[in-house]
Amino acid sequence: MISIKTEEEIEIMAQNGKMLAKIMKELAAMAQPGITTNEINKVAEDLIFKYKGTPSFKGYNGFPAALCCSVNDQIVHTPPSDRVLKEGDILSLDLGMKYNGYHSDMAITVPIGEVSSEALHLIRAVRKSLKRGIKKIRPDVTVGDISNTIQRHLEGQGLGIVKELCGHGIGKNLHEDPQILNYGKRKKGIKIKKGMVLCLEPMATMGSEEIKKEADGFTYATQDGSLSAHFEHMIAVTEKGSRVLTSLE
Ligand code: MG
């Protein structure tokens, strides 16, 4: 079932998203060579509590922390650890917060120090595909229209699309209907309506689309070891278009 939010509910989620984006900015600034992902997670948890929220991911399907810290070939859902980030890595940070009864969710991929031009191309292309998907959102387009827009951008940039994982609705629950795949056909799927709040989260690889689960039981990584990137925003559907609730600007 897809929940339609009232203006009041969207305002609560907007407050939440604004705080989440602020936290994310601080985490991104910390992501430098020499730091461990545990240290970044610690700050994420402290800031969430400072804002009177609770981490959405901690305890979700047994996940042990607030922040997912997926490095290089790791796509999503990697628990923070004592892994030390090094120059040339790319790091996906994925964070959610429950505040006043509603969840928020966003992700960014950041370069650690200087990275290869291929890695930068990957990061930019996935970020752009999210932007394009968001631009497509307005009442009466279909979920397939959004998915297809993301797909065409990623494929046009020569990237592999992670097809097993997808975006979602969000609200009182972290994951709500509809599912929003990162590939699809125009005019297919349910129609977008004002009051929906959606998370778009394109994930792509520089190699094949095959993925595997790592031994930690949480991490999805590329099968061929190629780099992957991931971006996510939480977006409310408005009368004429959309409003990004987790904007970093
Ligand atoms: Mg999500």
PDB file of N, CA and C in Angstrom, residues 55 127 186 224:
ATOM      1  N   PRO A  55      18.665   6.375  15.029  1.00  0.00           N
ATOM      2  CA  PRO A  55      19.160   5.855  13.749  1.00  0.00           C
ATOM      3  C   PRO A  55      18.154   4.855  13.155  1.00  0.00           C
ATOM      4  N   ARG A 127      25.483  10.354  -9.629  1.00  0.00           N
ATOM      5  CA  ARG A 127      24.845  11.537  -9.035  1.00  0.00           C
ATOM      6  C   ARG A 127      23.910  12.212 -10.054  1.00  0.00           C
ATOM      7  N   ARG A 186       9.171   3.056 -19.868  1.00  0.00           N
ATOM      8  CA  ARG A 186       8.292   4.230 -19.817  1.00  0.00           C
ATOM      9  C   ARG A 186       6.831   3.819 -19.816  1.00  0.00           C
ATOM     10  N   ASP A 224      32.642  -8.833  -9.863  1.00  0.00           N
ATOM     11  CA  ASP A 224      33.930  -8.750 -10.565  1.00  0.00           C
ATOM     12  C   ASP A 224      34.930  -7.818  -9.875  1.00  0.00           C
TER      13      ASP A 224
END
